[in-house]
Amino acid sequence: MRPIWVVDDDHSIRWVLQKAISREGIPCEIFSSAAEVLERLETEVPQVLVSDIRMPGQSGLTLLSKVRELQPDLPVIIMTAYSDLDSAVSAFQGGAFEYLPKPFDIEKAVELILRAVRESQTEEFVEEADSSAPEILGQAPAMQEVFRAIGRLSQSNVTVLITGESGAGKELVARALHRHSPRASKPFIALNTAAIPKDLLESELFGHERGSFTGAQAQRQGRFEQAEGGTLFLDEIGDMPAELQTRLLRVLSDGHFYRVGGQQPIKANVRVIAATHQNLDERVKLGMFREDLYHRLNVIRLRLPPLRERQEDIPILAKHFLNVSARELGTETKRLSDSAIRIISEFPFPGNVRQLENVCRWITVMAPAQLVEARDLPPELKAFQNGGANALEKMAGNSPSPNLWLAESGSVLPATGTPALQTSSGMSAGKYPVDTASTDAFSNPPVPAGSASWLELLFIEAEKALESGQPDVMDALTAQFETTMIQAALKATHGKRIEAAQRLGIGRNTITRKIQDLNIDVKDID
């Protein structure tokens, strides 16, 4: 492996980092000035460069700029004792891998450097051409039904009603219906009826004559005229005012309309596609939507599934949106690690595809590395992940969850199968049993393996402990849970603490502290 280079005019900083990096089995070379680094860079390239920001001679930001010109793929970590906004912005604008304010925890600094090493070793990602991406992405069975419906309607001019939650992509489906129809060469005009003030919506739809109302200084075409020969997409049709529902019904019935203030009928050669996130059947029953208009619109109904019903599509959608965001922002495309994909795929996305697209934009701008780890995800996804920290409390309230999100692991444990948590009833966590010295009071009759999910068994264990009046139930069971998780991670990584911590989604300091606090015996773990 190529060495790590550390440049800092402070000898103590250089010495500490060199010793810490060397303990990880990685060669490290130190420099006292940017000039030394640039001279050496003419003949050698390090794995990662760690540089102070303020040094005699050339600054770390100047060095960063020159390194980006000479070795654009070299990860550079900028250190500074002056943690001000300008320094941080300048570092990231200059292309720094990460910004490390002083004083720093040496373990966290080493963890960051190791992360940069992994990034530099990752094979270069080749971005797929956008032309290869279909107009609508989806492999889930529910989306395949939508694709089949679009195919069947490709040569038809029939009116279509698209239903689905906000952000699910109803306009994309409408555009696909237009693009594959005989009207594809004509205009596609979209109008969100909920976004237009009630007083202006009639004019937006049908146009107006000059002088027909205050401010109408010239004749204006409405959306029906603009879509002549093509397709008019009326989004959020359920919010259309009652009087306009009547006018729309008349257009759909006889194919003619009048501009506001107009006297001459205008023929409408337009295919109407409507969409709504509301339950129109219910609104008809409540008298909030005309039943005759509903039947005119509901000739063919397409239901677009929410993203949570097609979670298998999330990875390919995320990849697509990351490509799009990178092109728009002129940056390299970010890639999601397995742990990040797992979290994103399990997130419910109440905002559907639109929310996923926004998440990918956030990642493109904010994630520090090309390979995006679980810790780099937006706050709402990390908060969802960390929601598992309250899972024990929820179960104590008799509300077990089908999936328990682990506060620090970034992974999901199945809600069924062999229990993964040893209890005081003697249930085994595998080869490495949990130390229950601190919870000897929790002794219950054994529960046959396979008779209940591990969450149900945990609930039983917690319930019995609470009923017996034992103190600190949460702390005791949490200690057992964390012990099991750490032992499993150490076993999976053959005792490598850094890798175990990374796979659990916690810091090296954290796993070291917990091993000590929980008195975990690691000598037999290989």
Coordinates of C-alpha atoms in Angstrom, one line a residue:
M1 CA 0.0 0.0 0.0
R2 CA 1.2 3.5 -0.7
P3 CA 1.9 5.6 2.4
I4 CA -0.2 8.3 4.0
W5 CA 1.4 11.7 3.9
V6 CA 0.9 14.1 6.8
V7 CA 2.0 17.8 6.4
D8 CA 1.9 20.1 9.4
D9 CA 4.4 22.7 10.8
D10 CA 3.6 21.4 14.3
H11 CA 6.0 18.5 15.1
S12 CA 3.8 17.1 17.8
I13 CA 0.8 16.7 15.4
R14 CA 3.0 15.0 12.8
W15 CA 4.4 12.6 15.4
V16 CA 1.1 11.7 16.9
L17 CA -0.6 11.0 13.5
Q18 CA 2.4 9.0 12.2
K19 CA 2.4 6.8 15.3
A20 CA -1.4 6.3 15.2
I21 CA -1.4 5.5 11.4
S22 CA 1.5 3.2 11.7
R23 CA -0.3 1.2 14.4
E24 CA -2.9 0.4 11.8
G25 CA -0.2 -1.2 9.6
I26 CA -0.2 1.6 7.1
P27 CA 3.1 3.4 6.2
C28 CA 3.1 7.1 7.0
E29 CA 5.5 9.8 5.9
I30 CA 5.5 13.3 7.4
F31 CA 6.3 16.7 6.0
S32 CA 6.7 20.1 7.6
S33 CA 5.7 22.3 4.6
A34 CA 3.6 22.3 1.5
A35 CA 6.8 22.9 -0.7
E36 CA 8.2 19.5 0.5
V37 CA 5.0 17.8 -0.5
L38 CA 4.8 19.3 -3.9
E39 CA 8.4 18.5 -4.6
R40 CA 7.9 14.8 -3.6
L41 CA 4.6 14.7 -5.5
E42 CA 6.6 15.0 -8.8
T43 CA 7.9 11.5 -8.3
E44 CA 5.4 9.8 -5.9
V45 CA 1.7 9.8 -5.1
P46 CA 0.4 8.9 -1.6
Q47 CA -2.7 7.0 -0.7
V48 CA -4.1 9.9 1.2
L49 CA -2.8 13.4 2.0
V50 CA -3.5 15.0 5.4
S51 CA -2.6 18.7 5.5
D52 CA -2.8 21.5 8.0
I53 CA -4.5 24.6 6.6
R54 CA -2.2 27.3 8.0
M55 CA 1.5 26.8 7.6
P56 CA 4.5 29.0 6.9
G57 CA 4.9 29.5 3.2
Q58 CA 2.1 28.0 1.1
S59 CA -1.1 27.3 3.0
G60 CA -3.0 24.0 3.0
L61 CA -5.6 25.5 0.7
T62 CA -3.0 26.4 -1.8
L63 CA -1.5 23.0 -1.5
L64 CA -5.0 21.5 -2.0
S65 CA -5.5 23.5 -5.2
K66 CA -2.2 22.3 -6.7
V67 CA -2.8 18.7 -5.7
R68 CA -6.2 18.8 -7.3
E69 CA -4.5 19.9 -10.5
L70 CA -1.8 17.3 -10.4
Q71 CA -3.7 14.4 -8.8
P72 CA -7.5 15.0 -8.9
D73 CA -8.3 11.6 -7.5
L74 CA -6.1 11.9 -4.4
P75 CA -8.2 12.3 -1.2
V76 CA -7.0 15.3 0.8
I77 CA -8.0 15.8 4.4
I78 CA -7.7 19.4 5.7
M79 CA -6.8 20.0 9.3
T80 CA -7.2 23.4 11.1
A81 CA -7.2 24.9 14.5
Y82 CA -9.2 27.8 13.1
S83 CA -12.6 26.2 12.7
D84 CA -14.3 29.1 11.0
L85 CA -16.9 29.1 8.3
D86 CA -14.6 30.5 5.6
S87 CA -12.0 27.8 6.2
A88 CA -14.6 25.0 6.0
V89 CA -16.2 26.4 2.8
S90 CA -12.9 27.0 1.2
A91 CA -11.7 23.5 2.0
F92 CA -14.8 21.8 0.5
Q93 CA -14.9 24.2 -2.5
G94 CA -11.3 23.2 -3.2
G95 CA -12.3 19.6 -3.3
A96 CA -11.2 18.4 0.1
F97 CA -12.3 14.9 1.1
E98 CA -13.1 16.0 4.6
Y99 CA -12.5 18.9 7.0
L100 CA -10.9 18.0 10.4
P101 CA -11.0 20.7 13.1
K102 CA -8.3 20.8 15.8
P103 CA -8.1 19.6 18.5
F104 CA -9.3 16.2 17.3
D105 CA -9.8 12.8 18.8
I106 CA -6.9 10.8 17.4
E107 CA -9.1 7.6 17.0
K108 CA -11.6 9.6 15.0
A109 CA -8.9 11.1 12.9
V110 CA -7.5 7.7 12.1
E111 CA -10.9 6.4 11.4
L112 CA -11.4 9.2 8.9
I113 CA -8.0 8.6 7.3
L114 CA -8.9 4.9 6.9
R115 CA -12.1 5.8 5.3
A116 CA -10.2 8.0 2.8
V117 CA -7.9 5.0 2.1
R118 CA -10.9 2.8 1.3
E119 CA -12.2 5.5 -1.0
S120 CA -8.9 5.8 -2.8
Q121 CA -8.8 2.0 -3.3
T122 CA -12.3 1.8 -4.7
E123 CA -12.5 1.2 -8.4
E124 CA -13.4 4.1 -10.5
F125 CA -17.0 4.4 -11.1
V126 CA -18.1 4.6 -14.7
E127 CA -21.2 6.6 -15.0
E128 CA -23.8 5.2 -17.3
A129 CA -25.0 7.3 -20.2
D130 CA -28.4 8.9 -19.5
S131 CA -29.6 7.7 -22.8
S132 CA -29.6 4.1 -21.4
A133 CA -32.0 5.1 -18.6
P134 CA -35.7 4.5 -19.3
E135 CA -38.2 7.3 -18.9
I136 CA -39.8 5.5 -15.9
L137 CA -37.8 3.1 -13.7
G138 CA -39.3 0.2 -12.0
Q139 CA -38.9 -3.6 -11.6
A140 CA -41.5 -4.2 -9.0
P141 CA -44.6 -6.1 -10.1
A142 CA -46.8 -3.2 -9.3
M143 CA -44.8 -1.0 -11.7
Q144 CA -44.8 -3.7 -14.4
E145 CA -48.6 -3.5 -14.3
V146 CA -48.3 0.2 -14.9
F147 CA -46.0 -0.4 -17.8
R148 CA -48.3 -2.9 -19.3
A149 CA -51.2 -0.5 -19.1
I150 CA -49.2 2.3 -20.8
G151 CA -48.4 -0.2 -23.6
R152 CA -52.0 -1.2 -24.0
L153 CA -53.0 2.5 -24.1
S154 CA -50.2 3.5 -26.6
Q155 CA -52.5 3.7 -29.6
S156 CA -55.6 5.0 -27.8
N157 CA -56.9 8.5 -27.2
V158 CA -59.1 7.4 -24.3
T159 CA -59.3 9.6 -21.1
V160 CA -57.2 8.3 -18.2
L161 CA -57.4 8.9 -14.5
I162 CA -54.1 8.4 -12.6
T163 CA -54.4 7.9 -8.9
G164 CA -51.6 7.8 -6.4
E165 CA -50.0 9.6 -3.5
S166 CA -48.2 13.0 -3.9
G167 CA -44.7 12.6 -5.2
A168 CA -45.3 9.1 -6.7
G169 CA -44.6 10.3 -10.2
K170 CA -48.1 10.7 -11.7
E171 CA -46.9 13.4 -14.2
L172 CA -44.2 11.0 -15.5
V173 CA -46.8 8.4 -16.2
A174 CA -49.0 11.1 -18.0
R175 CA -46.0 12.1 -20.1
A176 CA -45.3 8.5 -21.0
L177 CA -48.9 8.0 -22.1
H178 CA -48.5 11.1 -24.3
R179 CA -45.1 10.1 -25.6
H180 CA -46.3 6.7 -26.7
S181 CA -49.6 7.9 -28.2
P182 CA -50.6 9.0 -31.7
R183 CA -50.5 12.6 -30.3
A184 CA -46.8 12.4 -29.4
S185 CA -45.8 15.1 -32.0
K186 CA -48.3 17.6 -30.5
P187 CA -48.0 19.6 -27.2
F188 CA -48.1 18.1 -23.8
I189 CA -49.6 20.7 -21.4
A190 CA -49.7 20.2 -17.6
L191 CA -51.7 22.2 -15.1
N192 CA -51.8 21.7 -11.4
T193 CA -55.4 22.7 -10.6
A194 CA -54.6 23.0 -6.9
A195 CA -51.8 25.5 -7.5
I196 CA -53.9 28.1 -9.3
P197 CA -56.1 30.5 -7.4
K198 CA -59.8 29.8 -7.8
D199 CA -60.4 33.1 -9.5
L200 CA -57.8 32.5 -12.1
L201 CA -58.3 28.8 -12.8
E202 CA -61.1 29.3 -15.4
S203 CA -58.9 31.7 -17.4
E204 CA -56.0 29.3 -17.1
L205 CA -58.0 26.5 -18.5
F206 CA -60.1 28.2 -21.2
G207 CA -58.4 31.5 -21.9
H208 CA -60.1 34.9 -21.9
E209 CA -61.1 37.7 -24.3
R210 CA -59.7 41.2 -24.0
G211 CA -61.6 43.3 -21.5
S212 CA -63.5 40.3 -20.1
F213 CA -62.4 41.2 -16.6
T214 CA -60.2 43.8 -14.8
G215 CA -56.6 43.2 -16.0
A216 CA -57.5 41.3 -19.2
Q217 CA -55.7 43.7 -21.5
A218 CA -55.3 41.2 -24.3
Q219 CA -56.8 38.0 -25.6
R220 CA -55.2 35.0 -24.0
Q221 CA -55.2 31.3 -25.0
G222 CA -56.0 28.8 -22.2
R223 CA -54.4 25.4 -21.7
F224 CA -57.0 23.7 -23.8
E225 CA -56.0 25.8 -26.8
Q226 CA -52.3 25.4 -26.0
A227 CA -52.7 21.6 -26.0
E228 CA -54.6 21.5 -29.3
G229 CA -54.0 18.1 -31.0
G230 CA -52.0 16.9 -28.0
T231 CA -52.6 16.0 -24.3
L232 CA -53.8 18.1 -21.4
F233 CA -52.7 16.8 -18.0
L234 CA -54.8 18.1 -15.1
D235 CA -53.1 17.3 -11.9
E236 CA -54.9 17.3 -8.5
I237 CA -58.2 17.2 -10.3
G238 CA -59.9 16.5 -7.0
D239 CA -59.3 20.1 -5.8
M240 CA -61.1 21.6 -8.8
P241 CA -63.9 24.1 -7.7
A242 CA -67.5 22.9 -8.3
E243 CA -68.3 25.5 -11.0
L244 CA -65.2 24.6 -13.0
Q245 CA -66.1 20.9 -12.7
T246 CA -69.3 21.8 -14.6
R247 CA -67.4 23.6 -17.4
L248 CA -64.9 20.7 -17.7
L249 CA -67.7 18.2 -17.9
R250 CA -69.2 20.2 -20.8
V251 CA -65.9 20.1 -22.7
L252 CA -65.5 16.4 -22.2
S253 CA -69.2 15.8 -23.2
D254 CA -69.5 17.9 -26.4
G255 CA -65.9 18.8 -27.2
H256 CA -66.4 22.6 -27.2
F257 CA -65.6 25.4 -24.8
Y258 CA -65.8 29.2 -24.5
R259 CA -63.1 31.6 -23.5
V260 CA -63.9 33.7 -20.5
G261 CA -66.0 36.6 -21.9
G262 CA -66.1 34.9 -25.3
Q263 CA -69.2 34.3 -27.5
Q264 CA -67.9 31.8 -30.1
P265 CA -67.5 28.1 -29.2
I266 CA -64.0 26.7 -29.7
K267 CA -63.6 23.0 -30.7
A268 CA -61.2 21.1 -28.3
N269 CA -59.2 18.4 -30.0
V270 CA -57.4 17.4 -26.8
R271 CA -56.8 14.2 -24.9
V272 CA -57.4 14.7 -21.2
I273 CA -55.4 12.8 -18.6
A274 CA -56.3 13.6 -15.0
A275 CA -54.5 12.8 -11.7
T276 CA -55.3 13.0 -8.0
H277 CA -54.0 11.8 -4.7
Q278 CA -57.4 12.0 -3.2
N279 CA -60.1 9.3 -3.0
L280 CA -62.6 10.6 -5.6
D281 CA -65.1 7.9 -4.8
E282 CA -65.3 9.3 -1.3
R283 CA -65.4 12.9 -2.5
V284 CA -68.3 11.9 -4.8
K285 CA -70.2 10.4 -1.9
L286 CA -69.6 13.6 0.1
G287 CA -70.9 15.8 -2.7
M288 CA -67.5 17.4 -3.2
F289 CA -67.0 16.1 -6.7
R290 CA -69.5 15.7 -9.5
E291 CA -70.3 12.1 -10.1
D292 CA -71.0 12.6 -13.8
L293 CA -67.5 14.2 -14.2
Y294 CA -66.0 11.4 -12.2
H295 CA -67.3 8.9 -14.7
R296 CA -66.2 10.9 -17.6
L297 CA -62.6 11.0 -16.2
N298 CA -62.6 7.5 -14.9
V299 CA -62.7 5.7 -18.3
I300 CA -59.3 4.0 -17.6
R301 CA -57.9 4.2 -14.1
L302 CA -54.1 3.7 -13.4
R303 CA -53.1 3.4 -9.8
L304 CA -49.5 4.4 -9.3
P305 CA -48.1 2.6 -6.2
P306 CA -46.3 4.5 -3.5
L307 CA -42.6 4.0 -3.1
R308 CA -43.0 1.9 0.0
E309 CA -44.9 -0.7 -2.0
R310 CA -42.0 -1.1 -4.5
Q311 CA -39.0 -0.9 -2.2
E312 CA -37.0 -3.2 -4.6
D313 CA -37.0 -0.2 -7.0
I314 CA -35.3 2.2 -4.6
P315 CA -31.7 1.2 -5.3
I316 CA -32.1 1.7 -9.1
L317 CA -34.0 4.9 -8.6
A318 CA -31.4 6.2 -6.2
K319 CA -28.6 5.4 -8.7
H320 CA -30.5 7.2 -11.4
F321 CA -31.1 10.3 -9.3
L322 CA -27.5 10.4 -8.1
N323 CA -26.4 10.4 -11.8
V324 CA -28.8 13.1 -12.6
S325 CA -27.8 15.3 -9.6
A326 CA -24.1 14.9 -10.4
R327 CA -24.7 16.0 -14.0
E328 CA -26.7 19.0 -12.9
L329 CA -24.1 20.1 -10.4
G330 CA -21.1 19.2 -12.5
T331 CA -19.6 16.8 -9.9
E332 CA -18.7 13.1 -9.8
T333 CA -21.5 10.7 -9.2
K334 CA -21.8 9.5 -5.6
R335 CA -22.2 5.8 -4.9
L336 CA -24.1 4.2 -2.0
S337 CA -22.5 1.6 0.2
D338 CA -24.4 -1.6 1.1
S339 CA -25.3 -0.2 4.5
A340 CA -26.6 3.1 3.0
I341 CA -28.6 1.2 0.4
R342 CA -30.1 -1.0 3.1
I343 CA -31.2 2.0 5.2
I344 CA -32.6 3.9 2.1
S345 CA -34.4 0.8 1.0
E346 CA -36.2 0.4 4.3
F347 CA -37.1 4.0 4.8
P348 CA -40.9 4.5 4.2
F349 CA -40.5 7.7 2.1
P350 CA -43.8 9.4 2.8
G351 CA -42.9 11.9 0.0
N352 CA -42.4 9.0 -2.4
V353 CA -40.2 9.3 -5.5
R354 CA -39.9 13.1 -5.1
Q355 CA -38.5 12.7 -1.6
L356 CA -36.0 10.1 -2.8
E357 CA -34.9 12.5 -5.5
N358 CA -34.4 15.2 -2.9
V359 CA -32.4 12.8 -0.7
C360 CA -30.1 12.1 -3.7
R361 CA -29.6 15.8 -4.3
W362 CA -28.7 16.2 -0.6
I363 CA -26.2 13.3 -0.8
T364 CA -24.6 14.7 -4.0
V365 CA -24.0 18.1 -2.2
M366 CA -23.3 17.1 1.4
A367 CA -21.8 13.6 1.5
P368 CA -18.0 13.9 2.0
A369 CA -16.8 10.9 0.0
Q370 CA -17.7 9.3 -3.3
L371 CA -18.7 6.1 -1.5
V372 CA -21.6 7.1 0.7
E373 CA -21.8 5.3 4.0
A374 CA -24.8 5.1 6.4
R375 CA -23.3 7.9 8.5
D376 CA -23.4 10.3 5.5
L377 CA -27.2 10.0 4.9
P378 CA -29.5 12.9 5.5
P379 CA -30.8 13.6 9.1
E380 CA -34.3 12.2 8.5
L381 CA -32.9 8.8 7.4
K382 CA -30.4 8.6 10.3
A383 CA -33.2 9.6 12.7
F384 CA -35.3 6.7 11.2
Q385 CA -32.3 4.4 11.7
N386 CA -31.8 5.6 15.3
G387 CA -35.5 5.1 16.0
G388 CA -34.5 1.5 17.0
A389 CA -33.0 2.9 20.1
N390 CA -36.5 3.3 21.5
A391 CA -37.6 -0.2 20.4
L392 CA -37.3 -1.7 23.9
E393 CA -39.4 1.1 25.3
K394 CA -42.1 0.4 22.6
M395 CA -42.1 -3.3 23.4
A396 CA -42.5 -2.5 27.1
G397 CA -45.6 -0.6 26.0
N398 CA -46.8 -3.8 24.3
S399 CA -46.3 -2.5 20.7
P400 CA -43.7 -4.7 19.1
S401 CA -42.4 -3.5 15.7
P402 CA -42.0 -5.9 12.7
N403 CA -38.5 -4.5 12.2
L404 CA -36.2 -3.3 14.9
W405 CA -33.8 -0.6 13.7
L406 CA -30.5 -0.7 15.5
A407 CA -29.4 2.7 16.8
E408 CA -25.8 2.1 15.9
S409 CA -25.6 -0.8 13.5
G410 CA -27.4 0.7 10.4
S411 CA -28.9 -2.7 9.7
V412 CA -32.2 -4.5 10.2
L413 CA -32.8 -7.7 12.2
P414 CA -35.6 -9.9 11.1
A415 CA -38.7 -10.0 13.2
T416 CA -38.9 -13.8 12.9
G417 CA -36.6 -16.8 13.3
T418 CA -34.2 -18.0 16.0
P419 CA -33.7 -15.4 18.7
A420 CA -30.5 -13.4 18.3
L421 CA -30.5 -12.1 21.9
Q422 CA -29.5 -14.2 24.8
T423 CA -31.8 -13.9 27.8
S424 CA -31.4 -14.9 31.3
S425 CA -33.5 -17.9 30.6
G426 CA -30.5 -19.5 29.0
M427 CA -31.1 -18.8 25.3
S428 CA -27.8 -18.9 23.5
A429 CA -26.5 -16.2 21.2
G430 CA -24.3 -18.8 19.5
K431 CA -20.7 -19.8 20.2
Y432 CA -20.1 -16.7 22.3
P433 CA -22.7 -16.5 25.1
V434 CA -23.6 -13.1 26.6
D435 CA -22.1 -12.3 30.0
T436 CA -25.2 -12.0 32.2
A437 CA -23.4 -11.4 35.5
S438 CA -25.1 -8.0 35.8
T439 CA -28.5 -9.5 35.2
D440 CA -28.5 -12.7 37.3
A441 CA -31.8 -11.7 38.8
F442 CA -33.6 -12.2 35.5
S443 CA -34.2 -15.9 35.6
N444 CA -37.2 -17.3 33.9
P445 CA -38.3 -20.7 32.6
P446 CA -36.8 -21.4 29.1
V447 CA -38.9 -20.7 26.1
P448 CA -38.6 -23.4 23.3
A449 CA -36.5 -22.1 20.4
G450 CA -38.5 -21.4 17.3
S451 CA -41.8 -21.0 19.2
A452 CA -41.7 -17.2 19.0
S453 CA -39.8 -14.4 17.3
W454 CA -36.9 -13.0 19.2
L455 CA -38.8 -9.7 19.6
E456 CA -41.6 -11.6 21.3
L457 CA -39.2 -13.4 23.5
L458 CA -37.5 -10.1 24.4
F459 CA -40.9 -8.7 25.2
I460 CA -41.7 -11.6 27.5
E461 CA -38.3 -11.2 29.2
A462 CA -38.8 -7.5 29.7
E463 CA -42.4 -8.0 31.0
K464 CA -41.4 -10.6 33.6
A465 CA -38.5 -8.5 34.8
L466 CA -40.7 -5.4 35.1
E467 CA -43.4 -7.4 37.0
S468 CA -40.9 -8.8 39.4
G469 CA -39.9 -5.3 40.3
Q470 CA -36.2 -5.6 39.2
P471 CA -34.4 -2.3 38.9
D472 CA -32.7 -0.9 35.8
V473 CA -34.4 -3.3 33.4
M474 CA -33.7 -1.2 30.4
D475 CA -30.0 -0.9 31.2
A476 CA -29.6 -4.7 31.9
L477 CA -31.4 -5.8 28.7
T478 CA -29.7 -3.2 26.6
A479 CA -26.3 -4.3 27.9
Q480 CA -27.1 -7.9 26.8
F481 CA -28.3 -6.7 23.4
E482 CA -25.2 -4.6 22.8
T483 CA -22.9 -7.4 24.0
T484 CA -24.5 -9.8 21.5
M485 CA -24.2 -7.4 18.6
I486 CA -20.5 -6.6 19.3
Q487 CA -19.6 -10.2 19.7
A488 CA -21.3 -11.1 16.5
A489 CA -19.5 -8.3 14.7
L490 CA -16.2 -9.3 16.1
K491 CA -16.8 -12.9 15.1
A492 CA -17.7 -11.8 11.6
T493 CA -14.6 -9.7 11.2
H494 CA -12.3 -12.2 13.0
G495 CA -11.7 -9.9 15.9
K496 CA -10.8 -6.8 13.9
R497 CA -12.3 -4.0 16.0
I498 CA -12.1 -1.2 13.4
E499 CA -13.9 -3.3 10.8
A500 CA -16.4 -4.5 13.3
A501 CA -17.1 -0.9 14.4
Q502 CA -17.5 0.1 10.7
R503 CA -19.9 -2.7 10.0
L504 CA -22.0 -1.9 13.0
G505 CA -22.0 1.8 12.1
I506 CA -20.3 3.0 15.3
G507 CA -16.9 4.6 16.0
R508 CA -13.8 2.8 17.0
N509 CA -13.8 4.6 20.3
T510 CA -17.3 3.5 20.9
I511 CA -16.7 -0.2 20.4
T512 CA -13.5 -0.1 22.5
R513 CA -15.4 1.6 25.3
K514 CA -18.3 -0.8 25.2
I515 CA -16.0 -3.8 25.2
Q516 CA -14.5 -2.5 28.4
D517 CA -17.8 -1.3 30.0
L518 CA -19.6 -4.5 29.2
N519 CA -16.7 -6.7 30.2
I520 CA -16.8 -8.6 26.9
D521 CA -14.3 -11.4 26.6
V522 CA -12.7 -11.1 23.2
K523 CA -9.8 -13.4 23.5
D524 CA -11.6 -16.4 22.0
I525 CA -13.0 -14.5 19.1
D526 CA -11.0 -15.0 16.0

